[in-house]
XYZ file of C-alpha atoms in Angstrom:
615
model
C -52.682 -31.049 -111.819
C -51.678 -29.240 -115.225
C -52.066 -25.741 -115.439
C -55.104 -26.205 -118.100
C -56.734 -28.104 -115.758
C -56.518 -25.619 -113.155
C -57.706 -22.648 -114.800
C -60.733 -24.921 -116.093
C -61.534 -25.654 -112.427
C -61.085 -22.048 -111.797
C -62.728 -20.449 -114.417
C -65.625 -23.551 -113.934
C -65.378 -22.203 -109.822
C -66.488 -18.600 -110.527
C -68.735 -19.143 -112.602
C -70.565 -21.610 -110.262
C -70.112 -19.479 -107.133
C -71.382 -16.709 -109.287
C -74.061 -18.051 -110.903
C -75.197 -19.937 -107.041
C -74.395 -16.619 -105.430
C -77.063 -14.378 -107.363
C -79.381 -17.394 -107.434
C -79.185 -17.477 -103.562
C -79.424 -13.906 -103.474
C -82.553 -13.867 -105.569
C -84.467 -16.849 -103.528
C -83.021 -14.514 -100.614
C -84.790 -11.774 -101.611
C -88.190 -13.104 -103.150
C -88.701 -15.351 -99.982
C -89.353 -12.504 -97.886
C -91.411 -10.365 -100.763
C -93.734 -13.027 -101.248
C -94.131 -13.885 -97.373
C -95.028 -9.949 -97.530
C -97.251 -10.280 -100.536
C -98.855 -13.379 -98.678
C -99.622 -11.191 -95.186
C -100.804 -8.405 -97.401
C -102.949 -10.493 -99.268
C -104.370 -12.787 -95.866
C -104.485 -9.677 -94.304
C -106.921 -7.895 -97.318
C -108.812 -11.246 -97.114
C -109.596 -10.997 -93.334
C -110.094 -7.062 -93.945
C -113.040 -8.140 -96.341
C -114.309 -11.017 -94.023
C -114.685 -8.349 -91.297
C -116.001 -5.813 -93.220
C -118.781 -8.861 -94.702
C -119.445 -9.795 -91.170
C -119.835 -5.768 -90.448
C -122.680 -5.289 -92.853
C -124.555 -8.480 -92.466
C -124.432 -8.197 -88.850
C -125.422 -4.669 -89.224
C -127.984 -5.702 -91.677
C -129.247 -8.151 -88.897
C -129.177 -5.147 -86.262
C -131.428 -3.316 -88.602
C -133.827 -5.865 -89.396
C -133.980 -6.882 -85.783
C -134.484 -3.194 -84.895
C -137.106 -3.196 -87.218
C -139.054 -6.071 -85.918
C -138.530 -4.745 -82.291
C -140.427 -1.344 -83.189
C -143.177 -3.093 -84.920
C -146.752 -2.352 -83.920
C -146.953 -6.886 -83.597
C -144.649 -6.238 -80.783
C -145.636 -3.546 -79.422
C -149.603 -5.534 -78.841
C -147.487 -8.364 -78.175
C -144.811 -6.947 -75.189
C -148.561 -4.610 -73.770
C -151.028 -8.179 -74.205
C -148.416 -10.027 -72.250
C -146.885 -7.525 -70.026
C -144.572 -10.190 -67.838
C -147.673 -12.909 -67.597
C -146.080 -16.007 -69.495
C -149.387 -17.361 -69.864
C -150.666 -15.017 -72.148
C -147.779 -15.953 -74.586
C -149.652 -18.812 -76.211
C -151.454 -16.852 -79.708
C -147.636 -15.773 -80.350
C -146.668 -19.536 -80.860
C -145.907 -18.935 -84.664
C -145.134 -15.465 -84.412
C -141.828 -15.906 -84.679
C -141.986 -17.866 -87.664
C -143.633 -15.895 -89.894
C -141.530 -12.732 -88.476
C -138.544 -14.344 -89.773
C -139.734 -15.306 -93.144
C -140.976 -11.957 -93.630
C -137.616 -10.438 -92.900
C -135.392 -13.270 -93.983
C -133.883 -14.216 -90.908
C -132.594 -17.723 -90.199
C -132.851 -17.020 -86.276
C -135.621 -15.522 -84.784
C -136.760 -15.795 -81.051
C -139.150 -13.423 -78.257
C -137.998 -13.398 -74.942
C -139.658 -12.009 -72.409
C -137.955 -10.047 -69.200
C -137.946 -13.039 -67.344
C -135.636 -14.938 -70.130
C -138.777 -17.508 -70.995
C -139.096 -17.982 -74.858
C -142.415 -16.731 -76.165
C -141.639 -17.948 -79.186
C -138.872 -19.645 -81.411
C -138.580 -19.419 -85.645
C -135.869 -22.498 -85.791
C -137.028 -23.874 -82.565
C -141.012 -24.107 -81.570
C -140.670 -26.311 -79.296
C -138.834 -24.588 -77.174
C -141.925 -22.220 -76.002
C -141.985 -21.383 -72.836
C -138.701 -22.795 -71.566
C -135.829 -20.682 -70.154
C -133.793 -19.180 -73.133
C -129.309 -20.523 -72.269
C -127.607 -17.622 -71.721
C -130.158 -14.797 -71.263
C -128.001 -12.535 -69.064
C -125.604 -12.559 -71.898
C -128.204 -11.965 -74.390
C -130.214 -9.342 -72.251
C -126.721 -7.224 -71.964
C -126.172 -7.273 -75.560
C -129.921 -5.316 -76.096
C -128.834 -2.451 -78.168
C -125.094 -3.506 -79.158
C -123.866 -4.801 -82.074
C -123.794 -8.406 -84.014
C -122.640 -10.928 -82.318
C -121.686 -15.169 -82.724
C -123.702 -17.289 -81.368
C -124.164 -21.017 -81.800
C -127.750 -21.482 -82.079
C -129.045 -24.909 -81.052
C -131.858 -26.369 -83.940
C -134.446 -29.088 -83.310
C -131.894 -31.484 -84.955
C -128.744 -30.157 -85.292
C -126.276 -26.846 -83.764
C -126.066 -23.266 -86.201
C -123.197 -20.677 -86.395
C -124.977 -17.615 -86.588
C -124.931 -13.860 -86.742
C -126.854 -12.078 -84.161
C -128.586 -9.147 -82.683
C -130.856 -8.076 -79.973
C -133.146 -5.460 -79.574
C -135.829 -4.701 -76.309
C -139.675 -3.719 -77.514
C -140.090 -0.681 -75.214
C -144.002 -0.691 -74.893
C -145.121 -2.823 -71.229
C -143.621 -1.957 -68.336
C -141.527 -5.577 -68.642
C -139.701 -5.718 -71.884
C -139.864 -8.365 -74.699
C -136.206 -9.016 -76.071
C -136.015 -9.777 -80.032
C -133.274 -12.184 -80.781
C -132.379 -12.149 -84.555
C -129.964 -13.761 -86.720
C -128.523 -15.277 -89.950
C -126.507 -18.081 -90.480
C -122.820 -17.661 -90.741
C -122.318 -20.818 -93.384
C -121.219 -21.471 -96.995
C -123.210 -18.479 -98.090
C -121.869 -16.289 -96.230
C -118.095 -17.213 -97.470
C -119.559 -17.482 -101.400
C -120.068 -13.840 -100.786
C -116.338 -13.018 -100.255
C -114.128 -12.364 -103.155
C -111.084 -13.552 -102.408
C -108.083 -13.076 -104.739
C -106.539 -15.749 -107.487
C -104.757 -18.643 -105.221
C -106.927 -17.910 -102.238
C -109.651 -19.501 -100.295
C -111.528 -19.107 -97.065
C -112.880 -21.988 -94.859
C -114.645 -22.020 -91.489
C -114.026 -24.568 -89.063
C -117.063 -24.752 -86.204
C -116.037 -25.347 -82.890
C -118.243 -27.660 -80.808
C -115.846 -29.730 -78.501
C -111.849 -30.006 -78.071
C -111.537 -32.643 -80.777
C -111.501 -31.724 -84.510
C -114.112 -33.432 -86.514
C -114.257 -32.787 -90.205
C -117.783 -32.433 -90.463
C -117.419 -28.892 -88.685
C -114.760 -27.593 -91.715
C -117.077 -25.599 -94.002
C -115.715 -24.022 -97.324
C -116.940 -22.400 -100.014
C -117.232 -24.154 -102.932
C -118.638 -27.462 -101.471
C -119.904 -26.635 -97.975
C -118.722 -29.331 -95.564
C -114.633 -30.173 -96.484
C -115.243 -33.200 -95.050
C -116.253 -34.095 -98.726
C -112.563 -34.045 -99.358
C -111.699 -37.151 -96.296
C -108.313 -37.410 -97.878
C -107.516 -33.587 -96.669
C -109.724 -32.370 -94.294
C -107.811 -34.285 -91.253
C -104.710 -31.776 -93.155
C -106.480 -29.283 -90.834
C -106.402 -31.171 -87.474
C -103.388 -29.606 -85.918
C -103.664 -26.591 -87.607
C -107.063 -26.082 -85.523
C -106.507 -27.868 -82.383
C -103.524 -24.987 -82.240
C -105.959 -22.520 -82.681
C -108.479 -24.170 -80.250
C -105.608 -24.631 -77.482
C -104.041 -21.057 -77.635
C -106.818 -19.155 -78.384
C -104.559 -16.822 -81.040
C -103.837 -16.772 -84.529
C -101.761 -20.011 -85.511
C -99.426 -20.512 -89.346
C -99.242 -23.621 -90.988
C -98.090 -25.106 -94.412
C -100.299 -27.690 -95.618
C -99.044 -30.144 -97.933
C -101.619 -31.491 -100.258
C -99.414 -33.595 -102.630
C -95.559 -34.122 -103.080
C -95.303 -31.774 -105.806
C -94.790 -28.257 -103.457
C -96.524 -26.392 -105.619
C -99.769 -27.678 -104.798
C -98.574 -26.672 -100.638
C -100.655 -23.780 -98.980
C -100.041 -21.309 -96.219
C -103.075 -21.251 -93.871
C -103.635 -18.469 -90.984
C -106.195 -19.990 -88.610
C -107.814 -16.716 -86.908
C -110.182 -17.407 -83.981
C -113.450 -16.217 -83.709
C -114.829 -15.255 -80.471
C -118.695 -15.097 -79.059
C -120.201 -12.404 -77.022
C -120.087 -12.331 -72.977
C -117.473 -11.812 -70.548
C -115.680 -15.639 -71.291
C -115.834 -14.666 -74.681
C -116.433 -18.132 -76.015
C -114.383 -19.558 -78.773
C -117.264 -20.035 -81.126
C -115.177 -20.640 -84.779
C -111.767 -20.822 -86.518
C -111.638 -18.680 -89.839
C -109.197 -20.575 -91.896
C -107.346 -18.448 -95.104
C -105.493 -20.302 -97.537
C -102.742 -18.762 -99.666
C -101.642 -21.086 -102.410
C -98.152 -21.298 -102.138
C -97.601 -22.110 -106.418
C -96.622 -19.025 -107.971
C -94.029 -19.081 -105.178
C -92.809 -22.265 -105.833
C -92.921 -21.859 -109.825
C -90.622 -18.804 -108.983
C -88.108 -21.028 -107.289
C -88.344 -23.434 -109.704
C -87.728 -21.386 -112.480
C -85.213 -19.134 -110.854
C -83.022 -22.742 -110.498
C -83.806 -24.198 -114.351
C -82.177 -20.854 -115.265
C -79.592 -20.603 -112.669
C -78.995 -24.292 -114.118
C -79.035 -22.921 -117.605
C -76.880 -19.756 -117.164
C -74.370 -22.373 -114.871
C -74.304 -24.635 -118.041
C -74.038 -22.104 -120.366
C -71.287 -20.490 -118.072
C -69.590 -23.381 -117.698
C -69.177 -24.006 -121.398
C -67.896 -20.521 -121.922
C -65.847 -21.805 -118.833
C -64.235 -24.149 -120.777
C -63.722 -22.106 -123.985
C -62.268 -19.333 -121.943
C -59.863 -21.440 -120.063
C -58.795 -23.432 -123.382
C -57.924 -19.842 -124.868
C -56.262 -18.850 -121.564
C -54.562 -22.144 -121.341
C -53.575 -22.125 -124.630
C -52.271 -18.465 -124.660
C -50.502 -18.949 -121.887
C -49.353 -22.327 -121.017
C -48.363 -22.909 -125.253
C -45.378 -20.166 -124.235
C -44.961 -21.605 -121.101
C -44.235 -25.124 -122.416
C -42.115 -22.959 -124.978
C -39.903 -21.945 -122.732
C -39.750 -25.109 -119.946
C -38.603 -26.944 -123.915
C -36.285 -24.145 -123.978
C -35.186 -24.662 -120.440
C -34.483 -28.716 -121.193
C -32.774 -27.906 -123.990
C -30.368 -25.704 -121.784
C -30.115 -28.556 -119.378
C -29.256 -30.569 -122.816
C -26.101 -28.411 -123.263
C -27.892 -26.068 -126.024
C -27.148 -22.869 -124.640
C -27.733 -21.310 -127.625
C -31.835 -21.429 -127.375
C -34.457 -18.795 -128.317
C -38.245 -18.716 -127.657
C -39.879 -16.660 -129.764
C -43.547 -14.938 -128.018
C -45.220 -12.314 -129.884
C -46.463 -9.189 -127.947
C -45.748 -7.285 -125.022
C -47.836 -8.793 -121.584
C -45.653 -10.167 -119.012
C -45.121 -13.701 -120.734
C -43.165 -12.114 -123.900
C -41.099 -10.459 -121.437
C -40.594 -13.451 -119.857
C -39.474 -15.376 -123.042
C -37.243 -11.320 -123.527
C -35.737 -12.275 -120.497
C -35.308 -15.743 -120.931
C -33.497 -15.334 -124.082
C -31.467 -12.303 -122.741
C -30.316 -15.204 -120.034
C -29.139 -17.882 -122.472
C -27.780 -15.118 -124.494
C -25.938 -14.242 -121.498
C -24.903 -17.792 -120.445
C -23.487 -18.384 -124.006
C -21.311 -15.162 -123.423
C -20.079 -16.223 -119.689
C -19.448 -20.026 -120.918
C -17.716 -18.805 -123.736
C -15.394 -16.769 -120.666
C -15.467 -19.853 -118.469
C -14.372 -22.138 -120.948
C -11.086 -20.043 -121.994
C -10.700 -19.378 -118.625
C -10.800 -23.106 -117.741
C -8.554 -23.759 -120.668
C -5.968 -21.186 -118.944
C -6.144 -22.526 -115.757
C -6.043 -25.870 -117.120
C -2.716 -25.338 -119.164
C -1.178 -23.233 -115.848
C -1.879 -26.405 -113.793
C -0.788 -28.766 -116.187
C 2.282 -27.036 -116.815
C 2.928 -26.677 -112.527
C 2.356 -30.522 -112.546
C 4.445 -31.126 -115.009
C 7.054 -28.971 -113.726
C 6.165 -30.482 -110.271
C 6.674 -33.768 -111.544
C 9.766 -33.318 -113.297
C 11.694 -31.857 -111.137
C 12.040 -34.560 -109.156
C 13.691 -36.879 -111.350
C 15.920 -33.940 -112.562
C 17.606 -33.584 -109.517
C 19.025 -36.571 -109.212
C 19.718 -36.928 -112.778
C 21.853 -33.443 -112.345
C 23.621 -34.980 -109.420
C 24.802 -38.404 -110.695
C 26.291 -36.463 -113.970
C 28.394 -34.134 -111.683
C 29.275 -37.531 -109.849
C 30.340 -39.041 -112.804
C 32.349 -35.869 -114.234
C 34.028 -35.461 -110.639
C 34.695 -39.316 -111.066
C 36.191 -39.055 -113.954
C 39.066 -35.907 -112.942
C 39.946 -37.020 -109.417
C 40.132 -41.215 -109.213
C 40.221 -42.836 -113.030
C 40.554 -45.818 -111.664
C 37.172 -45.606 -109.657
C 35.386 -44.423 -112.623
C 34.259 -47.924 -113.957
C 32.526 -48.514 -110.542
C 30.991 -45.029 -110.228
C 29.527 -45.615 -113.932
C 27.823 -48.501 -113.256
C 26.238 -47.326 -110.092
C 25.470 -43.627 -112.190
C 24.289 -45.567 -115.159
C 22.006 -47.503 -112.861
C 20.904 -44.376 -111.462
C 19.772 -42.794 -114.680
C 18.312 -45.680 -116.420
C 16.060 -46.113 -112.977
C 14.983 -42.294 -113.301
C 14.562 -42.214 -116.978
C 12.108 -44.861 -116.429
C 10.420 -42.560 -114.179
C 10.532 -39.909 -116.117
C 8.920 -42.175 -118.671
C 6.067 -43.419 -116.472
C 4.784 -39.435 -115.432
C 4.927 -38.637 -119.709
C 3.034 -41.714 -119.743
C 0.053 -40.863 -117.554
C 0.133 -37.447 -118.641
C -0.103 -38.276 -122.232
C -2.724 -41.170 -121.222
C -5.111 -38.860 -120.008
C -4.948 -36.456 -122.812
C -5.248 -38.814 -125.169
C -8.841 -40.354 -123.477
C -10.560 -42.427 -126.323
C -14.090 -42.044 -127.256
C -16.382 -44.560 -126.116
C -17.733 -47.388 -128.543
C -21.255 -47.838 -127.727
C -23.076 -51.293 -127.024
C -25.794 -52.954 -125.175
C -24.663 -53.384 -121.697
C -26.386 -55.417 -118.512
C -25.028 -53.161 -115.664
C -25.368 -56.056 -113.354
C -23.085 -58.035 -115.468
C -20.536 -55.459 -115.291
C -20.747 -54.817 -111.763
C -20.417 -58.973 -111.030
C -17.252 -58.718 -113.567
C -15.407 -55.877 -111.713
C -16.464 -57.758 -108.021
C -14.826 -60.920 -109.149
C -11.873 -58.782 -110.712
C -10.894 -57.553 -107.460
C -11.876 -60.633 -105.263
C -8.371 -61.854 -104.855
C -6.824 -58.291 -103.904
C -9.902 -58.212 -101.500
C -8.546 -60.996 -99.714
C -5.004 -60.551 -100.244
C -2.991 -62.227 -97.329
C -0.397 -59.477 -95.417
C -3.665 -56.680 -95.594
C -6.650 -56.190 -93.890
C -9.877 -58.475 -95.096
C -12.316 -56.397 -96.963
C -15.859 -57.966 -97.907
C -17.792 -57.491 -101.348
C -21.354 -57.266 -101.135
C -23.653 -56.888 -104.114
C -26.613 -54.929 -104.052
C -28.156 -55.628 -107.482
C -31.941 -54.854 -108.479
C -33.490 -57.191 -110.890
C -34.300 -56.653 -114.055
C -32.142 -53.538 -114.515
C -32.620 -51.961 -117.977
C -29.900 -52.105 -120.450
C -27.984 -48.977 -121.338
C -25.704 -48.084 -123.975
C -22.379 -47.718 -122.901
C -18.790 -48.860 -123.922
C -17.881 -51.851 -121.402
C -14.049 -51.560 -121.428
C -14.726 -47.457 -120.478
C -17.067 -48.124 -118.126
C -15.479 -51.204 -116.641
C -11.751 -49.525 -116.051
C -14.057 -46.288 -114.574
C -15.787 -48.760 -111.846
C -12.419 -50.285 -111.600
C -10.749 -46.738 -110.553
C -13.493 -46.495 -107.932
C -13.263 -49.374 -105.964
C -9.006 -49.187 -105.806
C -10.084 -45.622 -104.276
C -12.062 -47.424 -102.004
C -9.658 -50.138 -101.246
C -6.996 -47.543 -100.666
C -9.557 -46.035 -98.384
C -9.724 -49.042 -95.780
C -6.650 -49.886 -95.089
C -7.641 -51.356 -92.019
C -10.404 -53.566 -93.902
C -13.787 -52.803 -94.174
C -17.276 -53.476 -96.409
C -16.983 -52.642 -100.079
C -20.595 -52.690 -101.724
C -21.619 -52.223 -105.225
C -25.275 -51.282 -106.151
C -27.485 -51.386 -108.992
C -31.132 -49.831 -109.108
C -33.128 -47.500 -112.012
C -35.488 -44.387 -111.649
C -37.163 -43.130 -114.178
C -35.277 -45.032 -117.113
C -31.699 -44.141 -115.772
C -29.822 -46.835 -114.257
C -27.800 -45.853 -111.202
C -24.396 -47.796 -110.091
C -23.220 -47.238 -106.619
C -19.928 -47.570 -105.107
C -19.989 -47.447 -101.372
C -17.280 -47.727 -98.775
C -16.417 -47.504 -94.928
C -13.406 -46.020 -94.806
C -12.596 -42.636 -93.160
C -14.383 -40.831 -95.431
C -13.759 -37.351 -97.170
C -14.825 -33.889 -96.056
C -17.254 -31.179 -97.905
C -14.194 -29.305 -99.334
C -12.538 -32.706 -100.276
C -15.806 -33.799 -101.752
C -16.398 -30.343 -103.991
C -12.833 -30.964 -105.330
C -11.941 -34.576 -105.636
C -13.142 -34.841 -109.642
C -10.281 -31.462 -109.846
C -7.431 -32.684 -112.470
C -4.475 -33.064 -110.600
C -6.300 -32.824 -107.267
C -5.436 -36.090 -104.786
C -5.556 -36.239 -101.240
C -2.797 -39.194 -100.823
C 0.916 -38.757 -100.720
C 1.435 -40.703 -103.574
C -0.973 -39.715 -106.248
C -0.878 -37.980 -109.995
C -4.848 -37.127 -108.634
C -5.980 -38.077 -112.664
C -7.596 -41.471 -111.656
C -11.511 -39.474 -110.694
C -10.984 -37.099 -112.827
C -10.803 -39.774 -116.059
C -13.692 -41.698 -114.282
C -15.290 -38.373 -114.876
C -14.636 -38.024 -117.699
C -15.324 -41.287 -118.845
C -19.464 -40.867 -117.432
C -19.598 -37.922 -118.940
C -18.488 -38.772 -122.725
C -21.625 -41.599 -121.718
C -24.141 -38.922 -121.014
C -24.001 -39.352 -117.433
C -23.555 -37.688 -114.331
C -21.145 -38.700 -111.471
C -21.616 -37.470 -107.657
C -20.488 -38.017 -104.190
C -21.640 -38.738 -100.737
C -19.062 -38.483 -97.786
C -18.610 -37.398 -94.212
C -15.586 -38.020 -92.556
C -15.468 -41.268 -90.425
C -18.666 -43.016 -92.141
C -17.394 -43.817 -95.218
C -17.862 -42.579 -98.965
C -20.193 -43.207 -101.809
C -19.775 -42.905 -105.112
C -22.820 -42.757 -107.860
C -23.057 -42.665 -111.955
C -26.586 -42.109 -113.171
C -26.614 -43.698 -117.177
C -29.203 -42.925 -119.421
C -30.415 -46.017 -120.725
C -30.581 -45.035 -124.871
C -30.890 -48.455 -125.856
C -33.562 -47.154 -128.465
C -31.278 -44.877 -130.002
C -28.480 -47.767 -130.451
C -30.592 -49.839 -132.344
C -31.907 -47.170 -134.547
C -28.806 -46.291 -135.523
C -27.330 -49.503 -136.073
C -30.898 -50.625 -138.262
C -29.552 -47.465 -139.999
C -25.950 -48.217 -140.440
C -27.630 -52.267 -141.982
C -29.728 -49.868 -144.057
C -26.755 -48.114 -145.109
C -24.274 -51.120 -145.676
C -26.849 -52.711 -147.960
């Protein structure tokens, strides 16, 4: 991945962790303050409820009171004085008791729990009132639940009970009001709240029983009152305050947090006469999220942008230098150790390019040293060569003259014999002396190559047959040729003859290598628009000092050797452009390879321009 590319992703990175971060941090955060806000606000709601239910029942209590200290019941309680059959002219009592004092409940009981008489339920005169130990205990207390049974239908109500004290056998007043829609239109709840009261007659919910406010029964609503099912048989199995969400629709905002509180009747069971259901709408909470992400996805876009302008000025301010100075560093590769980069300022990239450019100049200054040096030790050793090499045809030169002059003073009439033999002598070292100026002068006089389209398969196939009769030369070991040749090699530009006598010198180093026979092998393959030429061997191989010194002028490891024929192979790939290495170790053989540039491309523009020129 490019460097641009990079700091995009990391520039893009931090701003998205960022930007998710605080976003997470914030939902984090709000969650719990509006799960506080929401108890707060549930827990105001059920404050009021109670506080509702406080002064209605107390209202009830007082109205009851009232009615118990009456003068009506006082005649009535002294009249009947425990006889139930004097109960009869208080039939209706009750009835018009309770209209008078706007009660929705009103019964007279005497001490023996028989009903004297009943507002909501006449007919009930003279039975047994359910429950009268419970409702004789609560004489005095406070309000109370109570399901009331009707001649039709079962009541939630708010109760009292008070004694009349005149008789010597009380008569109990039993007084309520119902505890219906009315009574939860009188709460105020706040915005996104509502209060509903579920009835509880039986183990199994039944929507009929779900009163609210605003429309009485919520089984008007089928499609969501069965919403509430679990909700309240939770409530009706654990007898303590139970949490749901309810979803209403598959938009969330339209979810709501309920709090089912139970609502107990009087006695020691303590019957589990209702379920007070308080709804918290759960939009603004949900709006919140929802806008808290549309701008954590607008800030991440907008980041994101100014992301990618940031890096592009980053990238640019730094990688433009950077590619500056990796040009620079080809361009040493090249052989141009004269190159500069130029970066303005004073951050740790111009002193980079300071220091780059204090290198090259430093290079330049040290090649300039190792090239007279080279030049120095190159004369010194050509001069011991030469030296070395001349010598030994000088000696006997030197000697067959002094035979010839002692020849000549002591026998005369050998000296015709001794000349020929002398003569023969010097014309044989003169020739020798003839052959060393010749190589020595060959060398230095290495022509420059004359470039032309060349198939390097070709010219590995033509130096293979060359050599296919010496291969196989009878009185020496057999060595095989193999070819190793990749298809469709590229062509390269190259002088043939050049390249063809420096392949040449290779494999007579690797015939000389196997003396005892072996497997010669010549390889072609390219990478990367180079085209590599391989000459491998088994002979005995060369060790790492041999190998860092065998391209050495001069240099040979054999006994009979001017040690010139690598070093003009060398020389040869590198007037080409090309590089020459080796791979040896001792007793596995040797390998030999010449990476070419291919420059085809340049050949023909230069000969389209030398046309150009010629017409």
């Amino acid at each position: 991945m490019m460097f641009r590319r990079k700091l995009l992703a990391v520039f893009a990175l931090t701003v998205f962790v960022s930007v998710a971060a605080v976003a997470g941090l914030v939902l984090a955060f709000t969650r719990p303050a509006f799960e506080k806000t929401e108890e707060q606000r549930t827990a105001a709601l059920v404050a009021q409820f109670q506080r509702e239910f406080d002064q209605q029942g107390a209202e009830v209590a007082r109205r009851v009171e009232t009615i118990a200290r009456s003068e009506a019941m006082d005649r009535m309680a002294t009249a009947i004085n425990g006889a139930p059959g004097d109960a009869a002219p208080y039939f209706e009592l009750a009835q018009a008791t309770a209209e008078s004092h706007q009660l929705d409940f009103l019964e007279f009981v005497d001490s023996r729990g028989v009903i004297i008489s009943s507002a909501q339920s006449p007919a009930k005169f003279g039975y047994p009132e359910t429950g009268f130990e419970v409702l004789s205990s609560a004489s005095g207390q406070g309000p109370f639940l109570k399901q009331e049974e009707k001649q039709d239908s079962t009541a939630l109500g708010l109760f009292a009970v008070r004694a009349s004290s005149a008789g010597d056998h009380p008569v109990y007043v039993i007084g309520g009001r119902r505890l219906d829609r009315n009574f939860l239109a009188s709460l105020d709840p706040p915005a996104g709240m509502r209060t509903l009261l579920y009835q509880n007659r039986g183990d199994r919910f039944s929507p009929d029983l779900l009163l609210d406010a605003s429309t009485g029964a919520a089984a008007d609503h089928a499609n969501q009152s069965d919403k509430f099912a679990t909700l309240v048989t939770a409530a009706q199995r654990y007898k303590q305050p139970m949490t749901a969400v309810l979803h209403w629709s598959p938009d969330q905002a339209d979810d709501e947090l309920f709090h089912a509180i139970p609502l107990f009747g009087a006695g020691k069971d303590r019957p589990l006469l209702a379920i007070l259901l308080v709804g918290n709408s759960r939009r603004q909470y949900v709006e919140l999220k929802r806008s808290i992400r549309n701008s954590s996805l607008l800030v991440g876009g907008a980041g994101i942008v100014l992301a990618i302008l940031l890096s592009s000025w980053a990238a640019a301010r730094v990688t433009r230098p950077m590619e500056q100075l990796a040009a620079a560093a080809q361009d040493v590769v090249g052989g141009n150790w004269d190159t500069r980069v130029d970066v303005p300022g004073d951050d740790e990239i111009a002193q980079l390019a300071n220091s780059f450019n204090r290198m090259t100049a430093e290079l330049l200054t040290q090649k300039e040293r190792l090239v007279q040096a080279e030049r120095v030790a190159a004369w010194r050793e050509l001069a011991r060569r030469l030296a070395h090499e001349l010598k030994n045809p000088l000696f006997p030169l030197q000697l067959t003259v002094e035979n010839l002059l002692r020849a000549r003073e002591q026998s005369p009439e050998q000296f015709d014999e001794v000349f020929r033999e002398s003569a023969r002598t010097l014309l044989g070292e003169i020739s020798n002396l003839k052959t060393i100026v010749g190589r020595f002068s060959e060398f230095s006089r290495m022509p420059q190559p004359h470039l032309q389209a060349v198939e390097v398969n070709e010219l590995l196939r033509g130096v293979a047959q060359l050599f296919q009769a010496q291969l196989q030369a009878p009185g020496r070991a057999a060595i095989v040729c193999t070819l190793e040749l990749e298809e469709n090699m590229p062509l390269i530009s190259a002088d043939p003859e050049l390249l063809h006598r420096a392949i040449s010198n290779l494999v007579l180093n690797a015939m000389d290598a196997m003396p005892s026979g072996g497997t010669l092998t010549l390889r072609s393959r390219s990478r990367d628009g180079r085209a590599i030429m391989e000459v491998a061997d088994t002979g005995s191989g060369l060790t790492p000092e041999e190998c860092a010194r065998i391209f050495t002028p001069y240099y040979t490891s054999k006994q009979h050797g001017t040690g010139l024929g690598l070093a003009i192979v060398q020389s040869v790939v590198s007037d080409h452009g090309g590089t020459i290495s080796v791979q040896s170790e001792p007793g596995r053989g040797t390998t030999f390879v010449i990476e070419l540039q291919s420059n085809v491309a340049a050949l023909q523009d230069a000969a389209a321009a030398k046309n150009e020129a010629g017409l």
